Amino acid sequence: MKRIIYFIAAALLSVLVFSLTISCSRDSGPARETRFLLGTATTISVFDSSFPSQAISRAFDRVSEIQERMSINESEYDDTEILEVNRNAGLSPVAVSDDTALVVSEGIRWAELSSGAFDISIAPLVQLWGIGTPRERVPAPPEIEETLPLVNYRRVSVRDGNRIFLPEEGMGIDVGGIAKGYAVDEAARILREAGIQHALIDFGGDIFTIGTRVDGKPWRIGVQHPSSVRQDLLAVVEIVDLAIVSSGDYERYFEQNGIRYHHILDPATGMPSRSGLTSATVIGPDSIGADALSTAVFVMGLDDGMELIESLPGYEAIFATTNRRVYVSSGLQGRVELLASDHELADS
Ligand code: ADP
Ligand code: MG
């Protein structure tokens, strides 16, 4: 539930960000609709003066379909493809849709690229910590020790015919760090196929900008300040036709004895990652890649994370550190405007 807060610049209304109402107004401003999906507020705003009226609902229907296939929220779904895969761990492969096979395969690819900092098989650890649920707690070290061997993307197999197999009971897939990105990409594809040229997709802070603003200028997208008590912005960046996704320790967490335990776990330690970053924002051509990468580099930290970003053509990043410095990848130099007076831009 990253909330990069976007704003559409003065020309188009200086305000608005999340409107939680379901609406589709046309006369003044964009056609905008918000639904609660993927555990968050998802908003599509279309700025074209005319476009097929069904386009927005078709995009949302597609997002619902993705959610129904991949959610592991058992209070909402009795059964999904991923729940089925996890329940059959150690027993048998499970045939899944192309969607699920693609997201899991992409998850494995990003796990490889990030040397396991991003790990699609993180479910048993997520379950153990229960962060954001009523059973959240700090597990005892032996519990973490016992769980760690179950988390290993190399043990996940996706075989032909989209059959996914987890070889040991207790293993499990969690696409929480990547599925929202996939849903954004699919929504963007549907809007573009409907001929839409100017739109913003914001699924709980996973943002995709289609085209430019109507006036031909780039979108100005705000990156949320990593301090959870503040709703203001860390920085603003101008983008066109790109995805932007943030991960941070401020999204979902609980505190115990003054320590913050947040929802991005380091598969190497089994603990909430402590890499020295407070937020990692990734910009790229696709939201699925930006989503996986933002989680990955948040775990990897400044040096390794930046090295990974620099090695990947098309992807850029903005990192904020615990000592309140902001680092920007080479392709973004000079394109990020720092707004937070309590942070400084580091020359990297
Ligand atoms: P958000 O859910 O806030 O949008 P992320 O995209 O960073 O943020 O995803 C965090 C979610 O990803 C967690 O809630 C959990 O489901 C899952 N997750 C946590 N740690 C990892 C990890 N190291 N690798 C892959 N997924 C993770
Ligand atoms: Mg992510």
PDB file of N, CA, C and O in Angstrom, residues 195-261:
ATOM      1  N   GLY A 195      -7.809   2.979 -26.954  1.00  0.00           N
ATOM      2  CA  GLY A 195      -7.450   4.215 -27.632  1.00  0.00           C
ATOM      3  C   GLY A 195      -7.144   5.387 -26.702  1.00  0.00           C
ATOM      4  O   GLY A 195      -6.927   6.511 -27.153  1.00  0.00           O
ATOM      5  N   ILE A 196      -7.157   5.136 -25.416  1.00  0.00           N
ATOM      6  CA  ILE A 196      -6.936   6.211 -24.438  1.00  0.00           C
ATOM      7  C   ILE A 196      -5.474   6.674 -24.463  1.00  0.00           C
ATOM      8  O   ILE A 196      -4.556   5.861 -24.481  1.00  0.00           O
ATOM      9  N   GLN A 197      -5.300   7.986 -24.484  1.00  0.00           N
ATOM     10  CA  GLN A 197      -3.944   8.534 -24.632  1.00  0.00           C
ATOM     11  C   GLN A 197      -3.417   9.275 -23.417  1.00  0.00           C
ATOM     12  O   GLN A 197      -2.215   9.543 -23.329  1.00  0.00           O
ATOM     13  N   HIS A 198      -4.328   9.667 -22.521  1.00  0.00           N
ATOM     14  CA  HIS A 198      -3.875  10.418 -21.339  1.00  0.00           C
ATOM     15  C   HIS A 198      -4.589   9.855 -20.115  1.00  0.00           C
ATOM     16  O   HIS A 198      -5.782  10.095 -19.938  1.00  0.00           O
ATOM     17  N   ALA A 199      -3.887   9.112 -19.309  1.00  0.00           N
ATOM     18  CA  ALA A 199      -4.549   8.541 -18.134  1.00  0.00           C
ATOM     19  C   ALA A 199      -3.550   8.288 -17.024  1.00  0.00           C
ATOM     20  O   ALA A 199      -2.349   8.159 -17.263  1.00  0.00           O
ATOM     21  N   LEU A 200      -4.090   8.237 -15.814  1.00  0.00           N
ATOM     22  CA  LEU A 200      -3.300   7.894 -14.638  1.00  0.00           C
ATOM     23  C   LEU A 200      -3.948   6.700 -13.961  1.00  0.00           C
ATOM     24  O   LEU A 200      -5.152   6.702 -13.716  1.00  0.00           O
ATOM     25  N   ILE A 201      -3.126   5.718 -13.657  1.00  0.00           N
ATOM     26  CA  ILE A 201      -3.604   4.569 -12.904  1.00  0.00           C
ATOM     27  C   ILE A 201      -2.882   4.634 -11.567  1.00  0.00           C
ATOM     28  O   ILE A 201      -1.656   4.761 -11.538  1.00  0.00           O
ATOM     29  N   ASP A 202      -3.620   4.578 -10.482  1.00  0.00           N
ATOM     30  CA  ASP A 202      -2.993   4.614  -9.159  1.00  0.00           C
ATOM     31  C   ASP A 202      -3.610   3.525  -8.304  1.00  0.00           C
ATOM     32  O   ASP A 202      -4.730   3.666  -7.822  1.00  0.00           O
ATOM     33  N   PHE A 203      -2.909   2.431  -8.177  1.00  0.00           N
ATOM     34  CA  PHE A 203      -3.387   1.340  -7.346  1.00  0.00           C
ATOM     35  C   PHE A 203      -2.595   1.380  -6.042  1.00  0.00           C
ATOM     36  O   PHE A 203      -1.523   0.795  -5.917  1.00  0.00           O
ATOM     37  N   GLY A 204      -3.132   2.115  -5.081  1.00  0.00           N
ATOM     38  CA  GLY A 204      -2.481   2.210  -3.779  1.00  0.00           C
ATOM     39  C   GLY A 204      -1.037   2.657  -3.871  1.00  0.00           C
ATOM     40  O   GLY A 204      -0.186   2.196  -3.126  1.00  0.00           O
ATOM     41  N   GLY A 205      -0.761   3.554  -4.783  1.00  0.00           N
ATOM     42  CA  GLY A 205       0.602   4.072  -4.890  1.00  0.00           C
ATOM     43  C   GLY A 205       1.440   3.432  -5.975  1.00  0.00           C
ATOM     44  O   GLY A 205       2.505   3.925  -6.291  1.00  0.00           O
ATOM     45  N   ASP A 206       1.013   2.320  -6.546  1.00  0.00           N
ATOM     46  CA  ASP A 206       1.660   1.806  -7.753  1.00  0.00           C
ATOM     47  C   ASP A 206       1.021   2.594  -8.898  1.00  0.00           C
ATOM     48  O   ASP A 206      -0.152   2.389  -9.207  1.00  0.00           O
ATOM     49  N   ILE A 207       1.795   3.485  -9.478  1.00  0.00           N
ATOM     50  CA  ILE A 207       1.231   4.423 -10.454  1.00  0.00           C
ATOM     51  C   ILE A 207       1.741   4.143 -11.854  1.00  0.00           C
ATOM     52  O   ILE A 207       2.908   3.789 -12.032  1.00  0.00           O
ATOM     53  N   PHE A 208       0.842   4.284 -12.819  1.00  0.00           N
ATOM     54  CA  PHE A 208       1.269   4.242 -14.218  1.00  0.00           C
ATOM     55  C   PHE A 208       0.709   5.466 -14.909  1.00  0.00           C
ATOM     56  O   PHE A 208      -0.459   5.791 -14.771  1.00  0.00           O
ATOM     57  N   THR A 209       1.554   6.138 -15.674  1.00  0.00           N
ATOM     58  CA  THR A 209       1.111   7.299 -16.433  1.00  0.00           C
ATOM     59  C   THR A 209       1.012   6.887 -17.894  1.00  0.00           C
ATOM     60  O   THR A 209       1.975   6.413 -18.483  1.00  0.00           O
ATOM     61  N   ILE A 210      -0.167   7.043 -18.465  1.00  0.00           N
ATOM     62  CA  ILE A 210      -0.324   6.762 -19.900  1.00  0.00           C
ATOM     63  C   ILE A 210      -0.173   8.078 -20.651  1.00  0.00           C
ATOM     64  O   ILE A 210      -0.898   9.047 -20.381  1.00  0.00           O
ATOM     65  N   GLY A 211       0.773   8.120 -21.566  1.00  0.00           N
ATOM     66  CA  GLY A 211       1.014   9.318 -22.362  1.00  0.00           C
ATOM     67  C   GLY A 211       1.478  10.486 -21.511  1.00  0.00           C
ATOM     68  O   GLY A 211       2.048  10.303 -20.428  1.00  0.00           O
ATOM     69  N   THR A 212       1.194  11.688 -22.010  1.00  0.00           N
ATOM     70  CA  THR A 212       1.498  12.914 -21.271  1.00  0.00           C
ATOM     71  C   THR A 212       0.204  13.421 -20.651  1.00  0.00           C
ATOM     72  O   THR A 212      -0.859  12.824 -20.846  1.00  0.00           O
ATOM     73  N   ARG A 213       0.295  14.526 -19.952  1.00  0.00           N
ATOM     74  CA  ARG A 213      -0.936  15.220 -19.582  1.00  0.00           C
ATOM     75  C   ARG A 213      -1.596  15.723 -20.867  1.00  0.00           C
ATOM     76  O   ARG A 213      -0.951  15.756 -21.913  1.00  0.00           O
ATOM     77  N   VAL A 214      -2.841  16.137 -20.761  1.00  0.00           N
ATOM     78  CA  VAL A 214      -3.545  16.583 -21.969  1.00  0.00           C
ATOM     79  C   VAL A 214      -2.851  17.785 -22.611  1.00  0.00           C
ATOM     80  O   VAL A 214      -2.891  17.963 -23.827  1.00  0.00           O
ATOM     81  N   ASP A 215      -2.195  18.599 -21.800  1.00  0.00           N
ATOM     82  CA  ASP A 215      -1.522  19.782 -22.359  1.00  0.00           C
ATOM     83  C   ASP A 215      -0.148  19.437 -22.941  1.00  0.00           C
ATOM     84  O   ASP A 215       0.622  20.320 -23.307  1.00  0.00           O
ATOM     85  N   GLY A 216       0.147  18.133 -23.016  1.00  0.00           N
ATOM     86  CA  GLY A 216       1.399  17.708 -23.637  1.00  0.00           C
ATOM     87  C   GLY A 216       2.585  17.701 -22.692  1.00  0.00           C
ATOM     88  O   GLY A 216       3.677  17.260 -23.046  1.00  0.00           O
ATOM     89  N   LYS A 217       2.377  18.187 -21.480  1.00  0.00           N
ATOM     90  CA  LYS A 217       3.481  18.211 -20.514  1.00  0.00           C
ATOM     91  C   LYS A 217       3.575  16.881 -19.774  1.00  0.00           C
ATOM     92  O   LYS A 217       2.594  16.140 -19.696  1.00  0.00           O
ATOM     93  N   PRO A 218       4.755  16.601 -19.205  1.00  0.00           N
ATOM     94  CA  PRO A 218       4.878  15.371 -18.416  1.00  0.00           C
ATOM     95  C   PRO A 218       4.024  15.428 -17.143  1.00  0.00           C
ATOM     96  O   PRO A 218       3.704  16.511 -16.659  1.00  0.00           O
ATOM     97  N   TRP A 219       3.679  14.286 -16.634  1.00  0.00           N
ATOM     98  CA  TRP A 219       2.999  14.203 -15.337  1.00  0.00           C
ATOM     99  C   TRP A 219       4.009  14.536 -14.257  1.00  0.00           C
ATOM    100  O   TRP A 219       5.172  14.144 -14.352  1.00  0.00           O
ATOM    101  N   ARG A 220       3.550  15.228 -13.236  1.00  0.00           N
ATOM    102  CA  ARG A 220       4.399  15.463 -12.068  1.00  0.00           C
ATOM    103  C   ARG A 220       3.919  14.540 -10.962  1.00  0.00           C
ATOM    104  O   ARG A 220       2.815  14.677 -10.469  1.00  0.00           O
ATOM    105  N   ILE A 221       4.746  13.581 -10.629  1.00  0.00           N
ATOM    106  CA  ILE A 221       4.336  12.566  -9.662  1.00  0.00           C
ATOM    107  C   ILE A 221       5.068  12.781  -8.345  1.00  0.00           C
ATOM    108  O   ILE A 221       6.289  12.923  -8.318  1.00  0.00           O
ATOM    109  N   GLY A 222       4.300  12.821  -7.274  1.00  0.00           N
ATOM    110  CA  GLY A 222       4.884  13.018  -5.953  1.00  0.00           C
ATOM    111  C   GLY A 222       5.277  11.699  -5.318  1.00  0.00           C
ATOM    112  O   GLY A 222       4.556  10.719  -5.400  1.00  0.00           O
ATOM    113  N   VAL A 223       6.441  11.695  -4.693  1.00  0.00           N
ATOM    114  CA  VAL A 223       6.900  10.523  -3.936  1.00  0.00           C
ATOM    115  C   VAL A 223       6.620  10.803  -2.472  1.00  0.00           C
ATOM    116  O   VAL A 223       7.020  11.840  -1.939  1.00  0.00           O
ATOM    117  N   GLN A 224       5.944   9.877  -1.828  1.00  0.00           N
ATOM    118  CA  GLN A 224       5.524  10.107  -0.457  1.00  0.00           C
ATOM    119  C   GLN A 224       6.701  10.238   0.507  1.00  0.00           C
ATOM    120  O   GLN A 224       7.705   9.533   0.389  1.00  0.00           O
ATOM    121  N   HIS A 225       6.544  11.134   1.455  1.00  0.00           N
ATOM    122  CA  HIS A 225       7.550  11.268   2.513  1.00  0.00           C
ATOM    123  C   HIS A 225       7.568   9.980   3.339  1.00  0.00           C
ATOM    124  O   HIS A 225       6.506   9.478   3.718  1.00  0.00           O
ATOM    125  N   PRO A 226       8.762   9.436   3.632  1.00  0.00           N
ATOM    126  CA  PRO A 226       8.803   8.138   4.325  1.00  0.00           C
ATOM    127  C   PRO A 226       8.356   8.169   5.774  1.00  0.00           C
ATOM    128  O   PRO A 226       8.171   7.112   6.379  1.00  0.00           O
ATOM    129  N   SER A 227       8.171   9.330   6.340  1.00  0.00           N
ATOM    130  CA  SER A 227       7.693   9.374   7.715  1.00  0.00           C
ATOM    131  C   SER A 227       6.177   9.233   7.722  1.00  0.00           C
ATOM    132  O   SER A 227       5.469  10.058   7.165  1.00  0.00           O
ATOM    133  N   SER A 228       5.705   8.174   8.384  1.00  0.00           N
ATOM    134  CA  SER A 228       4.288   7.827   8.245  1.00  0.00           C
ATOM    135  C   SER A 228       3.347   8.862   8.851  1.00  0.00           C
ATOM    136  O   SER A 228       2.190   8.916   8.512  1.00  0.00           O
ATOM    137  N   VAL A 229       3.847   9.671   9.776  1.00  0.00           N
ATOM    138  CA  VAL A 229       2.947  10.642  10.386  1.00  0.00           C
ATOM    139  C   VAL A 229       2.695  11.826   9.465  1.00  0.00           C
ATOM    140  O   VAL A 229       1.791  12.611   9.680  1.00  0.00           O
ATOM    141  N   ARG A 230       3.525  11.929   8.432  1.00  0.00           N
ATOM    142  CA  ARG A 230       3.387  13.083   7.565  1.00  0.00           C
ATOM    143  C   ARG A 230       2.806  12.674   6.223  1.00  0.00           C
ATOM    144  O   ARG A 230       3.161  11.669   5.666  1.00  0.00           O
ATOM    145  N   GLN A 231       1.913  13.458   5.734  1.00  0.00           N
ATOM    146  CA  GLN A 231       1.303  13.163   4.441  1.00  0.00           C
ATOM    147  C   GLN A 231       1.979  13.943   3.327  1.00  0.00           C
ATOM    148  O   GLN A 231       1.566  13.899   2.189  1.00  0.00           O
ATOM    149  N   ASP A 232       3.004  14.708   3.662  1.00  0.00           N
ATOM    150  CA  ASP A 232       3.602  15.535   2.620  1.00  0.00           C
ATOM    151  C   ASP A 232       4.541  14.721   1.729  1.00  0.00           C
ATOM    152  O   ASP A 232       4.770  13.543   1.946  1.00  0.00           O
ATOM    153  N   LEU A 233       5.091  15.407   0.766  1.00  0.00           N
ATOM    154  CA  LEU A 233       5.874  14.716  -0.249  1.00  0.00           C
ATOM    155  C   LEU A 233       7.367  14.807   0.034  1.00  0.00           C
ATOM    156  O   LEU A 233       7.865  15.794   0.560  1.00  0.00           O
ATOM    157  N   LEU A 234       8.057  13.753  -0.350  1.00  0.00           N
ATOM    158  CA  LEU A 234       9.513  13.754  -0.278  1.00  0.00           C
ATOM    159  C   LEU A 234      10.074  14.508  -1.489  1.00  0.00           C
ATOM    160  O   LEU A 234      10.984  15.319  -1.366  1.00  0.00           O
ATOM    161  N   ALA A 235       9.527  14.187  -2.640  1.00  0.00           N
ATOM    162  CA  ALA A 235      10.083  14.727  -3.879  1.00  0.00           C
ATOM    163  C   ALA A 235       9.045  14.651  -4.983  1.00  0.00           C
ATOM    164  O   ALA A 235       7.996  14.008  -4.823  1.00  0.00           O
ATOM    165  N   VAL A 236       9.354  15.280  -6.095  1.00  0.00           N
ATOM    166  CA  VAL A 236       8.499  15.208  -7.273  1.00  0.00           C
ATOM    167  C   VAL A 236       9.360  14.863  -8.471  1.00  0.00           C
ATOM    168  O   VAL A 236      10.500  15.310  -8.579  1.00  0.00           O
ATOM    169  N   VAL A 237       8.811  14.035  -9.343  1.00  0.00           N
ATOM    170  CA  VAL A 237       9.547  13.667 -10.546  1.00  0.00           C
ATOM    171  C   VAL A 237       8.594  13.746 -11.732  1.00  0.00           C
ATOM    172  O   VAL A 237       7.394  13.487 -11.594  1.00  0.00           O
ATOM    173  N   GLU A 238       9.107  14.139 -12.878  1.00  0.00           N
ATOM    174  CA  GLU A 238       8.263  14.268 -14.065  1.00  0.00           C
ATOM    175  C   GLU A 238       8.450  13.040 -14.950  1.00  0.00           C
ATOM    176  O   GLU A 238       9.581  12.678 -15.278  1.00  0.00           O
ATOM    177  N   ILE A 239       7.359  12.398 -15.314  1.00  0.00           N
ATOM    178  CA  ILE A 239       7.464  11.199 -16.155  1.00  0.00           C
ATOM    179  C   ILE A 239       6.369  11.166 -17.225  1.00  0.00           C
ATOM    180  O   ILE A 239       5.326  11.793 -17.087  1.00  0.00           O
ATOM    181  N   VAL A 240       6.636  10.392 -18.270  1.00  0.00           N
ATOM    182  CA  VAL A 240       5.697  10.188 -19.381  1.00  0.00           C
ATOM    183  C   VAL A 240       5.708   8.708 -19.718  1.00  0.00           C
ATOM    184  O   VAL A 240       6.786   8.128 -19.902  1.00  0.00           O
ATOM    185  N   ASP A 241       4.525   8.100 -19.778  1.00  0.00           N
ATOM    186  CA  ASP A 241       4.425   6.700 -20.192  1.00  0.00           C
ATOM    187  C   ASP A 241       5.290   5.748 -19.374  1.00  0.00           C
ATOM    188  O   ASP A 241       5.941   4.864 -19.927  1.00  0.00           O
ATOM    189  N   LEU A 242       5.306   5.944 -18.074  1.00  0.00           N
ATOM    190  CA  LEU A 242       6.145   5.089 -17.232  1.00  0.00           C
ATOM    191  C   LEU A 242       5.405   4.695 -15.968  1.00  0.00           C
ATOM    192  O   LEU A 242       4.446   5.344 -15.561  1.00  0.00           O
ATOM    193  N   ALA A 243       5.906   3.627 -15.360  1.00  0.00           N
ATOM    194  CA  ALA A 243       5.401   3.177 -14.061  1.00  0.00           C
ATOM    195  C   ALA A 243       6.279   3.757 -12.966  1.00  0.00           C
ATOM    196  O   ALA A 243       7.484   3.955 -13.167  1.00  0.00           O
ATOM    197  N   ILE A 244       5.685   4.044 -11.808  1.00  0.00           N
ATOM    198  CA  ILE A 244       6.467   4.471 -10.645  1.00  0.00           C
ATOM    199  C   ILE A 244       5.889   3.796  -9.403  1.00  0.00           C
ATOM    200  O   ILE A 244       4.682   3.829  -9.175  1.00  0.00           O
ATOM    201  N   VAL A 245       6.751   3.133  -8.655  1.00  0.00           N
ATOM    202  CA  VAL A 245       6.308   2.326  -7.514  1.00  0.00           C
ATOM    203  C   VAL A 245       7.260   2.553  -6.335  1.00  0.00           C
ATOM    204  O   VAL A 245       8.468   2.568  -6.522  1.00  0.00           O
ATOM    205  N   SER A 246       6.707   2.714  -5.147  1.00  0.00           N
ATOM    206  CA  SER A 246       7.548   2.854  -3.954  1.00  0.00           C
ATOM    207  C   SER A 246       7.323   1.717  -2.978  1.00  0.00           C
ATOM    208  O   SER A 246       6.222   1.184  -2.868  1.00  0.00           O
ATOM    209  N   SER A 247       8.382   1.357  -2.273  1.00  0.00           N
ATOM    210  CA  SER A 247       8.267   0.456  -1.135  1.00  0.00           C
ATOM    211  C   SER A 247       8.902   1.156   0.053  1.00  0.00           C
ATOM    212  O   SER A 247       9.894   1.859  -0.100  1.00  0.00           O
ATOM    213  N   GLY A 248       8.320   0.955   1.230  1.00  0.00           N
ATOM    214  CA  GLY A 248       8.905   1.621   2.383  1.00  0.00           C
ATOM    215  C   GLY A 248       8.555   0.935   3.681  1.00  0.00           C
ATOM    216  O   GLY A 248       7.688   0.061   3.722  1.00  0.00           O
ATOM    217  N   ASP A 249       9.231   1.381   4.738  1.00  0.00           N
ATOM    218  CA  ASP A 249       8.979   0.761   6.047  1.00  0.00           C
ATOM    219  C   ASP A 249       7.813   1.445   6.765  1.00  0.00           C
ATOM    220  O   ASP A 249       7.502   1.142   7.900  1.00  0.00           O
ATOM    221  N   TYR A 250       7.190   2.404   6.053  1.00  0.00           N
ATOM    222  CA  TYR A 250       6.147   3.215   6.669  1.00  0.00           C
ATOM    223  C   TYR A 250       4.756   2.736   6.306  1.00  0.00           C
ATOM    224  O   TYR A 250       3.756   3.313   6.696  1.00  0.00           O
ATOM    225  N   GLU A 251       4.659   1.695   5.479  1.00  0.00           N
ATOM    226  CA  GLU A 251       3.368   1.287   4.961  1.00  0.00           C
ATOM    227  C   GLU A 251       2.564   0.447   5.925  1.00  0.00           C
ATOM    228  O   GLU A 251       1.445   0.753   6.264  1.00  0.00           O
ATOM    229  N   ARG A 252       3.147  -0.654   6.308  1.00  0.00           N
ATOM    230  CA  ARG A 252       2.443  -1.560   7.209  1.00  0.00           C
ATOM    231  C   ARG A 252       3.457  -2.010   8.244  1.00  0.00           C
ATOM    232  O   ARG A 252       4.497  -2.567   7.899  1.00  0.00           O
ATOM    233  N   TYR A 253       3.167  -1.771   9.511  1.00  0.00           N
ATOM    234  CA  TYR A 253       4.130  -2.160  10.544  1.00  0.00           C
ATOM    235  C   TYR A 253       3.468  -2.160  11.910  1.00  0.00           C
ATOM    236  O   TYR A 253       2.350  -1.653  12.079  1.00  0.00           O
ATOM    237  N   PHE A 254       4.122  -2.753  12.888  1.00  0.00           N
ATOM    238  CA  PHE A 254       3.726  -2.552  14.275  1.00  0.00           C
ATOM    239  C   PHE A 254       4.980  -2.216  15.067  1.00  0.00           C
ATOM    240  O   PHE A 254       6.095  -2.439  14.595  1.00  0.00           O
ATOM    241  N   GLU A 255       4.776  -1.636  16.242  1.00  0.00           N
ATOM    242  CA  GLU A 255       5.936  -1.272  17.048  1.00  0.00           C
ATOM    243  C   GLU A 255       5.894  -2.000  18.379  1.00  0.00           C
ATOM    244  O   GLU A 255       4.832  -2.204  18.957  1.00  0.00           O
ATOM    245  N   GLN A 256       7.063  -2.434  18.795  1.00  0.00           N
ATOM    246  CA  GLN A 256       7.164  -3.096  20.096  1.00  0.00           C
ATOM    247  C   GLN A 256       8.478  -2.650  20.715  1.00  0.00           C
ATOM    248  O   GLN A 256       9.519  -2.714  20.065  1.00  0.00           O
ATOM    249  N   ASN A 257       8.434  -2.224  21.949  1.00  0.00           N
ATOM    250  CA  ASN A 257       9.619  -1.703  22.639  1.00  0.00           C
ATOM    251  C   ASN A 257      10.391  -0.707  21.781  1.00  0.00           C
ATOM    252  O   ASN A 257      11.618  -0.743  21.714  1.00  0.00           O
ATOM    253  N   GLY A 258       9.650   0.146  21.133  1.00  0.00           N
ATOM    254  CA  GLY A 258      10.294   1.210  20.353  1.00  0.00           C
ATOM    255  C   GLY A 258      10.883   0.762  19.019  1.00  0.00           C
ATOM    256  O   GLY A 258      11.479   1.562  18.309  1.00  0.00           O
ATOM    257  N   ILE A 259      10.739  -0.503  18.693  1.00  0.00           N
ATOM    258  CA  ILE A 259      11.271  -0.974  17.409  1.00  0.00           C
ATOM    259  C   ILE A 259      10.130  -1.140  16.412  1.00  0.00           C
ATOM    260  O   ILE A 259       9.077  -1.684  16.751  1.00  0.00           O
ATOM    261  N   ARG A 260      10.368  -0.673  15.193  1.00  0.00           N
ATOM    262  CA  ARG A 260       9.349  -0.798  14.160  1.00  0.00           C
ATOM    263  C   ARG A 260       9.571  -2.100  13.379  1.00  0.00           C
ATOM    264  O   ARG A 260      10.637  -2.332  12.840  1.00  0.00           O
ATOM    265  N   TYR A 261       8.544  -2.925  13.363  1.00  0.00           N
ATOM    266  CA  TYR A 261       8.601  -4.161  12.567  1.00  0.00           C
ATOM    267  C   TYR A 261       7.676  -3.976  11.365  1.00  0.00           C
ATOM    268  O   TYR A 261       6.462  -3.932  11.520  1.00  0.00           O
TER     269      TYR A 261
END
